[in-house]
């Protein structure tokens, strides 16, 4: 296996990729999950690989909704278990009512069991979804199968790295849906009551921290209403502002040119065309 150098400027990102590739070889993550991770990475890059002020607001509110819920459920797929089992265990410790349910788009019983094992090893208790007996109406994928004691009766559902169809289907069942998705334009982000546009492990860590802070507090002010469109618009504005700054500094240019293929870029073209403008 490739040795990763801690001095590599993208060490953390490479380590996460190596972990996902291992989880793929172990059968927890599907090939489509690796593609989905790449899409998430691209959006994280554009957002500056940090939690924006708006995402923090969403995460504080998410903690509050989960804290106040009667039957909160966190839905876990292959990517989520392999990236964030420890964070899920911490969140469940902070929110004792929280149920954790394995729910898969590409479902096999072996995968569901392997994911449940990974969660339990990290300290997650009461893992649901191994024998889902209820189908959410209006969905064709296996994601429609949910646990009668979990998502089927949840009042608040936290759905990271979800597909848009199910977010909409859960809304139709009048559940309050919190999504975690780095893509502010995805259907899940668009359809959720509360879209958290942030990286999964950062988001769960922040929600857990906030839930720990809420724990034990008797009197809480009423929670503020969510402003889903504003939250998504803030993420889009952040991406636009970062790209505008990068373009102004001349950071955008052609990628390094391979030696033998294609025309060579003309040196200084970018600068000359900027001066002309
Ligand atoms: O394990 P399964 O069988 O349930 O399959 C899981 C995948 C992820 C393959 C399935 O849910 C899927 O295809 O998801 P999508 O439709 O590709 O959506 C995943 C979304 O999550 C995309 O919008 C990505 O930008 C986003 N995303 C990927 N990685 C992260 C992320 N968002 C936050 N944090 C991440 N680490």
Short mmCIF file of C-alpha atoms and ligand atoms in Angstrom, two decimals:
data_model
loop_
_atom_site.label_atom_id
_atom_site.label_comp_id
_atom_site.label_asym_id
_atom_site.label_seq_id
_atom_site.Cartn_x
_atom_site.Cartn_y
_atom_site.Cartn_z
CA UNK A 1 0.00 0.00 0.00
CA UNK A 2 1.22 3.55 -0.74
CA UNK A 3 2.98 5.22 2.18
CA UNK A 4 1.57 8.70 2.78
CA UNK A 5 4.01 11.36 3.88
CA UNK A 6 2.76 13.65 6.62
CA UNK A 7 4.66 16.44 4.89
CA UNK A 8 2.51 16.16 1.76
CA UNK A 9 0.46 19.40 1.49
CA UNK A 10 -2.73 17.36 0.94
CA UNK A 11 -1.92 14.74 3.58
CA UNK A 12 -5.30 14.87 5.34
CA UNK A 13 -7.25 14.57 2.12
CA UNK A 14 -5.05 11.67 0.98
CA UNK A 15 -5.53 9.92 4.33
CA UNK A 16 -9.32 10.22 4.07
CA UNK A 17 -9.20 8.85 0.51
CA UNK A 18 -7.03 5.93 1.63
CA UNK A 19 -9.56 5.17 4.41
CA UNK A 20 -12.43 5.18 1.93
CA UNK A 21 -10.52 2.99 -0.52
CA UNK A 22 -9.89 0.52 2.33
CA UNK A 23 -13.59 0.61 3.25
CA UNK A 24 -14.37 -0.10 -0.41
CA UNK A 25 -12.06 -3.14 -0.39
CA UNK A 26 -13.75 -4.32 2.82
CA UNK A 27 -17.18 -4.02 1.17
CA UNK A 28 -18.53 -1.14 3.27
CA UNK A 29 -18.40 1.47 0.55
CA UNK A 30 -19.67 0.98 -3.02
CA UNK A 31 -17.74 2.28 -6.08
CA UNK A 32 -20.44 4.94 -6.48
CA UNK A 33 -19.52 6.11 -2.98
CA UNK A 34 -15.98 6.89 -4.13
CA UNK A 35 -17.40 9.00 -6.96
CA UNK A 36 -19.73 10.77 -4.52
CA UNK A 37 -16.75 11.52 -2.26
CA UNK A 38 -14.90 13.13 -5.18
CA UNK A 39 -17.85 15.40 -5.84
CA UNK A 40 -17.96 16.35 -2.17
CA UNK A 41 -14.20 17.08 -2.15
CA UNK A 42 -14.59 19.43 -5.12
CA UNK A 43 -17.26 21.47 -3.33
CA UNK A 44 -15.23 21.48 -0.11
CA UNK A 45 -12.26 22.84 -2.07
CA UNK A 46 -14.44 25.64 -3.44
CA UNK A 47 -15.79 26.42 0.04
CA UNK A 48 -12.26 26.71 1.46
CA UNK A 49 -12.28 23.38 3.37
CA UNK A 50 -13.64 25.04 6.46
CA UNK A 51 -17.00 25.60 8.07
CA UNK A 52 -18.56 28.87 6.94
CA UNK A 53 -20.40 31.15 9.38
CA UNK A 54 -23.73 30.15 7.81
CA UNK A 55 -22.95 26.43 8.13
CA UNK A 56 -22.14 26.97 11.80
CA UNK A 57 -25.55 28.56 12.26
CA UNK A 58 -27.18 25.57 10.56
CA UNK A 59 -25.21 23.15 12.76
CA UNK A 60 -26.24 24.93 15.96
CA UNK A 61 -29.86 24.79 14.86
CA UNK A 62 -29.53 21.12 13.85
CA UNK A 63 -28.29 20.30 17.36
CA UNK A 64 -31.26 22.10 18.80
CA UNK A 65 -33.80 20.30 16.56
CA UNK A 66 -32.27 16.92 17.41
CA UNK A 67 -32.16 17.80 21.09
CA UNK A 68 -35.84 18.85 21.14
CA UNK A 69 -37.09 15.94 18.99
CA UNK A 70 -39.02 13.02 20.46
CA UNK A 71 -37.75 10.43 17.99
CA UNK A 72 -34.64 11.75 16.23
CA UNK A 73 -32.93 9.39 13.78
CA UNK A 74 -29.60 9.58 11.96
CA UNK A 75 -29.52 7.70 8.64
CA UNK A 76 -26.18 6.03 7.84
CA UNK A 77 -24.91 4.78 4.48
CA UNK A 78 -21.57 3.21 3.53
CA UNK A 79 -19.67 6.49 3.11
CA UNK A 80 -21.02 7.93 6.33
CA UNK A 81 -20.07 4.87 8.42
CA UNK A 82 -16.62 4.71 6.97
CA UNK A 83 -15.90 8.44 7.34
CA UNK A 84 -17.60 9.29 10.61
CA UNK A 85 -18.36 6.34 12.93
CA UNK A 86 -16.55 8.00 15.85
CA UNK A 87 -18.39 11.28 15.37
CA UNK A 88 -21.72 9.40 15.24
CA UNK A 89 -20.92 7.66 18.54
CA UNK A 90 -20.11 11.00 20.12
CA UNK A 91 -23.33 12.55 18.81
CA UNK A 92 -25.35 9.66 20.23
CA UNK A 93 -23.69 10.07 23.63
CA UNK A 94 -24.70 13.74 23.59
CA UNK A 95 -28.25 12.92 22.43
CA UNK A 96 -29.38 9.75 24.21
CA UNK A 97 -32.70 9.65 22.30
CA UNK A 98 -30.90 9.53 18.95
CA UNK A 99 -31.40 6.31 17.00
CA UNK A 100 -28.92 5.35 14.32
CA UNK A 101 -30.27 3.50 11.29
CA UNK A 102 -28.36 1.82 8.48
CA UNK A 103 -30.07 2.80 5.24
CA UNK A 104 -28.51 1.98 1.91
CA UNK A 105 -29.06 2.95 -1.68
CA UNK A 106 -27.14 -0.12 -2.92
CA UNK A 107 -28.44 -2.51 -0.31
CA UNK A 108 -27.16 -5.99 0.40
CA UNK A 109 -27.64 -7.72 3.74
CA UNK A 110 -23.90 -8.39 4.04
CA UNK A 111 -23.11 -4.69 3.57
CA UNK A 112 -25.77 -3.63 6.09
CA UNK A 113 -24.28 -6.03 8.67
CA UNK A 114 -20.69 -4.87 8.01
CA UNK A 115 -21.74 -1.23 8.42
CA UNK A 116 -23.59 -2.02 11.67
CA UNK A 117 -20.45 -3.79 12.96
CA UNK A 118 -18.31 -0.76 12.11
CA UNK A 119 -20.74 1.52 13.98
CA UNK A 120 -20.88 -0.73 17.04
CA UNK A 121 -17.10 -1.01 17.16
CA UNK A 122 -16.97 2.80 17.37
CA UNK A 123 -19.40 2.73 20.32
CA UNK A 124 -22.76 3.32 18.61
CA UNK A 125 -25.59 1.50 20.38
CA UNK A 126 -29.07 0.37 19.27
CA UNK A 127 -28.21 0.23 15.57
CA UNK A 128 -31.40 -0.12 13.49
CA UNK A 129 -32.04 -0.92 9.85
CA UNK A 130 -30.86 -4.53 9.75
CA UNK A 131 -34.38 -5.83 9.25
CA UNK A 132 -36.27 -2.92 7.75
CA UNK A 133 -39.94 -3.80 7.45
CA UNK A 134 -41.56 -0.58 6.25
CA UNK A 135 -41.42 0.99 2.78
CA UNK A 136 -41.55 4.74 2.23
CA UNK A 137 -44.14 5.33 -0.50
CA UNK A 138 -43.12 6.83 -3.83
CA UNK A 139 -39.50 5.62 -3.90
CA UNK A 140 -38.12 3.01 -6.27
CA UNK A 141 -34.66 2.47 -4.69
CA UNK A 142 -33.81 0.27 -1.71
CA UNK A 143 -33.57 3.45 0.32
CA UNK A 144 -37.33 3.14 0.62
CA UNK A 145 -36.85 0.27 3.13
CA UNK A 146 -36.76 1.71 6.65
CA UNK A 147 -36.96 0.40 10.20
CA UNK A 148 -40.36 0.40 11.88
CA UNK A 149 -38.71 1.70 15.07
CA UNK A 150 -36.48 4.22 13.32
CA UNK A 151 -36.97 6.43 10.26
CA UNK A 152 -40.57 5.18 9.84
CA UNK A 153 -41.60 6.89 13.09
CA UNK A 154 -38.96 9.65 13.31
CA UNK A 155 -40.05 13.24 13.81
CA UNK A 156 -36.62 14.62 12.88
CA UNK A 157 -34.33 12.81 10.41
CA UNK A 158 -30.67 13.70 9.94
CA UNK A 159 -29.69 12.49 6.47
CA UNK A 160 -26.07 12.98 5.44
CA UNK A 161 -24.93 12.31 1.85
CA UNK A 162 -28.45 11.53 0.82
CA UNK A 163 -30.16 11.36 -2.53
CA UNK A 164 -32.77 13.99 -3.27
CA UNK A 165 -35.65 11.60 -3.88
CA UNK A 166 -35.71 10.33 -0.35
CA UNK A 167 -35.32 13.76 1.21
CA UNK A 168 -38.46 14.80 -0.67
CA UNK A 169 -40.25 11.57 0.26
CA UNK A 170 -39.46 12.09 3.96
CA UNK A 171 -40.77 15.64 3.74
CA UNK A 172 -44.00 14.32 2.23
CA UNK A 173 -44.34 12.17 5.38
CA UNK A 174 -44.13 15.44 7.37
CA UNK A 175 -40.78 14.67 8.93
CA UNK A 176 -38.36 17.49 9.55
CA UNK A 177 -35.29 16.73 7.46
CA UNK A 178 -31.77 17.97 8.16
CA UNK A 179 -29.34 17.27 5.32
CA UNK A 180 -25.55 17.34 5.39
CA UNK A 181 -24.25 17.85 1.88
CA UNK A 182 -21.37 19.95 0.58
CA UNK A 183 -23.25 20.66 -2.63
CA UNK A 184 -25.61 23.58 -2.00
CA UNK A 185 -27.26 22.90 -5.38
CA UNK A 186 -28.06 19.23 -4.78
CA UNK A 187 -31.66 18.11 -4.57
CA UNK A 188 -31.14 17.01 -0.94
CA UNK A 189 -29.89 20.48 0.01
CA UNK A 190 -32.77 22.06 -1.91
CA UNK A 191 -35.44 19.84 -0.37
CA UNK A 192 -34.28 19.68 3.25
CA UNK A 193 -35.95 21.79 5.94
CA UNK A 194 -32.47 22.52 7.25
CA UNK A 195 -29.57 22.13 4.79
CA UNK A 196 -26.15 21.93 6.44
CA UNK A 197 -23.65 22.74 3.69
CA UNK A 198 -20.46 21.45 5.28
CA UNK A 199 -18.16 18.45 5.28
CA UNK A 200 -19.63 15.45 7.09
CA UNK A 201 -17.08 14.97 9.88
CA UNK A 202 -16.80 18.69 10.60
CA UNK A 203 -20.59 19.04 10.65
CA UNK A 204 -21.17 16.06 12.98
CA UNK A 205 -18.38 17.22 15.27
CA UNK A 206 -19.94 20.69 15.55
CA UNK A 207 -23.47 19.35 16.03
CA UNK A 208 -22.21 17.01 18.78
CA UNK A 209 -20.31 19.84 20.50
CA UNK A 210 -23.42 22.02 20.44
CA UNK A 211 -25.62 19.14 21.67
CA UNK A 212 -23.22 18.57 24.58
CA UNK A 213 -23.58 22.26 25.44
CA UNK A 214 -27.41 21.99 25.36
CA UNK A 215 -27.42 18.84 27.48
CA UNK A 216 -28.46 19.61 31.05
CA UNK A 217 -29.75 23.09 30.23
CA UNK A 218 -33.26 23.38 31.60
CA UNK A 219 -34.51 26.59 30.09
CA UNK A 220 -33.93 27.16 26.44
CA UNK A 221 -35.23 30.00 24.35
CA UNK A 222 -37.50 28.87 21.51
CA UNK A 223 -35.42 27.73 18.55
CA UNK A 224 -35.14 30.18 15.67
CA UNK A 225 -36.89 29.16 12.43
CA UNK A 226 -34.60 27.73 9.76
CA UNK A 227 -33.95 29.78 6.64
CA UNK A 228 -33.03 27.04 4.15
CA UNK A 229 -32.83 29.27 1.06
CA UNK A 230 -30.60 31.75 2.87
CA UNK A 231 -28.30 28.96 4.10
CA UNK A 232 -27.85 27.62 0.56
CA UNK A 233 -27.47 31.09 -0.91
CA UNK A 234 -24.72 31.90 1.62
CA UNK A 235 -22.78 28.81 0.51
CA UNK A 236 -23.16 29.80 -3.14
CA UNK A 237 -22.07 33.37 -2.34
CA UNK A 238 -19.00 32.02 -0.49
CA UNK A 239 -18.01 29.92 -3.51
CA UNK A 240 -18.53 32.87 -5.85
CA UNK A 241 -16.49 35.23 -3.63
CA UNK A 242 -13.61 32.74 -3.37
CA UNK A 243 -13.56 32.18 -7.12
CA UNK A 244 -13.71 35.93 -7.81
CA UNK A 245 -10.76 36.54 -5.46
CA UNK A 246 -8.79 33.69 -7.00
CA UNK A 247 -9.45 35.00 -10.51
CA UNK A 248 -8.38 38.51 -9.50
CA UNK A 249 -5.10 37.17 -8.14
CA UNK A 250 -4.53 35.28 -11.37
CA UNK A 251 -4.67 31.92 -9.66
CA UNK A 252 -6.74 30.42 -12.41
CA UNK A 253 -4.79 29.18 -15.38
CA UNK A 254 -4.28 26.12 -17.49
CA UNK A 255 -3.38 22.92 -15.68
CA UNK A 256 0.26 21.74 -16.03
CA UNK A 257 0.64 20.80 -19.70
CA UNK A 258 1.56 17.21 -20.57
CA UNK A 259 4.76 17.02 -22.65
CA UNK A 260 3.71 15.28 -25.78
CA UNK A 261 0.01 15.99 -26.28
CA UNK A 262 -1.98 19.00 -27.39
CA UNK A 263 -0.89 22.53 -28.20
CA UNK A 264 1.48 24.25 -25.82
CA UNK A 265 0.03 27.16 -23.85
CA UNK A 266 1.47 30.53 -24.84
CA UNK A 267 3.36 31.90 -21.86
CA UNK A 268 1.91 35.03 -20.30
CA UNK A 269 -1.34 34.83 -22.25
CA UNK A 270 -3.45 35.07 -19.13
CA UNK A 271 -1.64 38.21 -17.93
CA UNK A 272 -1.76 39.92 -21.34
CA UNK A 273 -5.47 39.27 -21.78
CA UNK A 274 -6.12 40.64 -18.29
CA UNK A 275 -4.23 43.86 -19.08
CA UNK A 276 -6.23 44.31 -22.27
CA UNK A 277 -9.52 44.22 -20.36
O1 LIG B 1 -23.82 3.38 0.75
P1 LIG B 1 -24.99 3.56 -0.19
O2 LIG B 1 -25.28 2.31 -0.97
O3 LIG B 1 -26.24 4.05 0.50
O4 LIG B 1 -24.58 4.70 -1.28
C1 LIG B 1 -24.15 5.96 -0.79
C2 LIG B 1 -23.90 6.98 -1.94
C3 LIG B 1 -23.06 8.12 -1.36
C4 LIG B 1 -23.18 6.31 -3.09
C5 LIG B 1 -25.27 7.50 -2.42
O5 LIG B 1 -25.98 8.05 -1.35
C6 LIG B 1 -25.12 8.53 -3.53
O6 LIG B 1 -25.02 8.20 -4.70
O7 LIG B 1 -25.10 9.79 -3.12
P2 LIG B 1 -25.08 11.06 -4.14
O8 LIG B 1 -26.41 11.17 -4.82
O9 LIG B 1 -23.85 11.04 -4.97
O10 LIG B 1 -25.00 12.25 -3.12
C7 LIG B 1 -23.94 12.40 -2.25
C8 LIG B 1 -23.81 13.89 -1.93
O11 LIG B 1 -22.96 14.02 -0.82
C9 LIG B 1 -23.18 14.72 -3.07
O12 LIG B 1 -23.94 15.90 -3.27
C10 LIG B 1 -21.78 15.10 -2.55
O13 LIG B 1 -21.40 16.40 -2.94
C11 LIG B 1 -21.99 15.03 -1.04
N1 LIG B 1 -20.80 14.61 -0.29
C12 LIG B 1 -19.89 13.68 -0.63
N2 LIG B 1 -18.96 13.54 0.34
C13 LIG B 1 -19.30 14.40 1.33
C14 LIG B 1 -20.48 15.10 0.93
N3 LIG B 1 -21.07 16.01 1.71
C15 LIG B 1 -20.52 16.25 2.92
N4 LIG B 1 -19.39 15.63 3.37
C16 LIG B 1 -18.77 14.70 2.61
N5 LIG B 1 -17.67 14.08 3.09
#
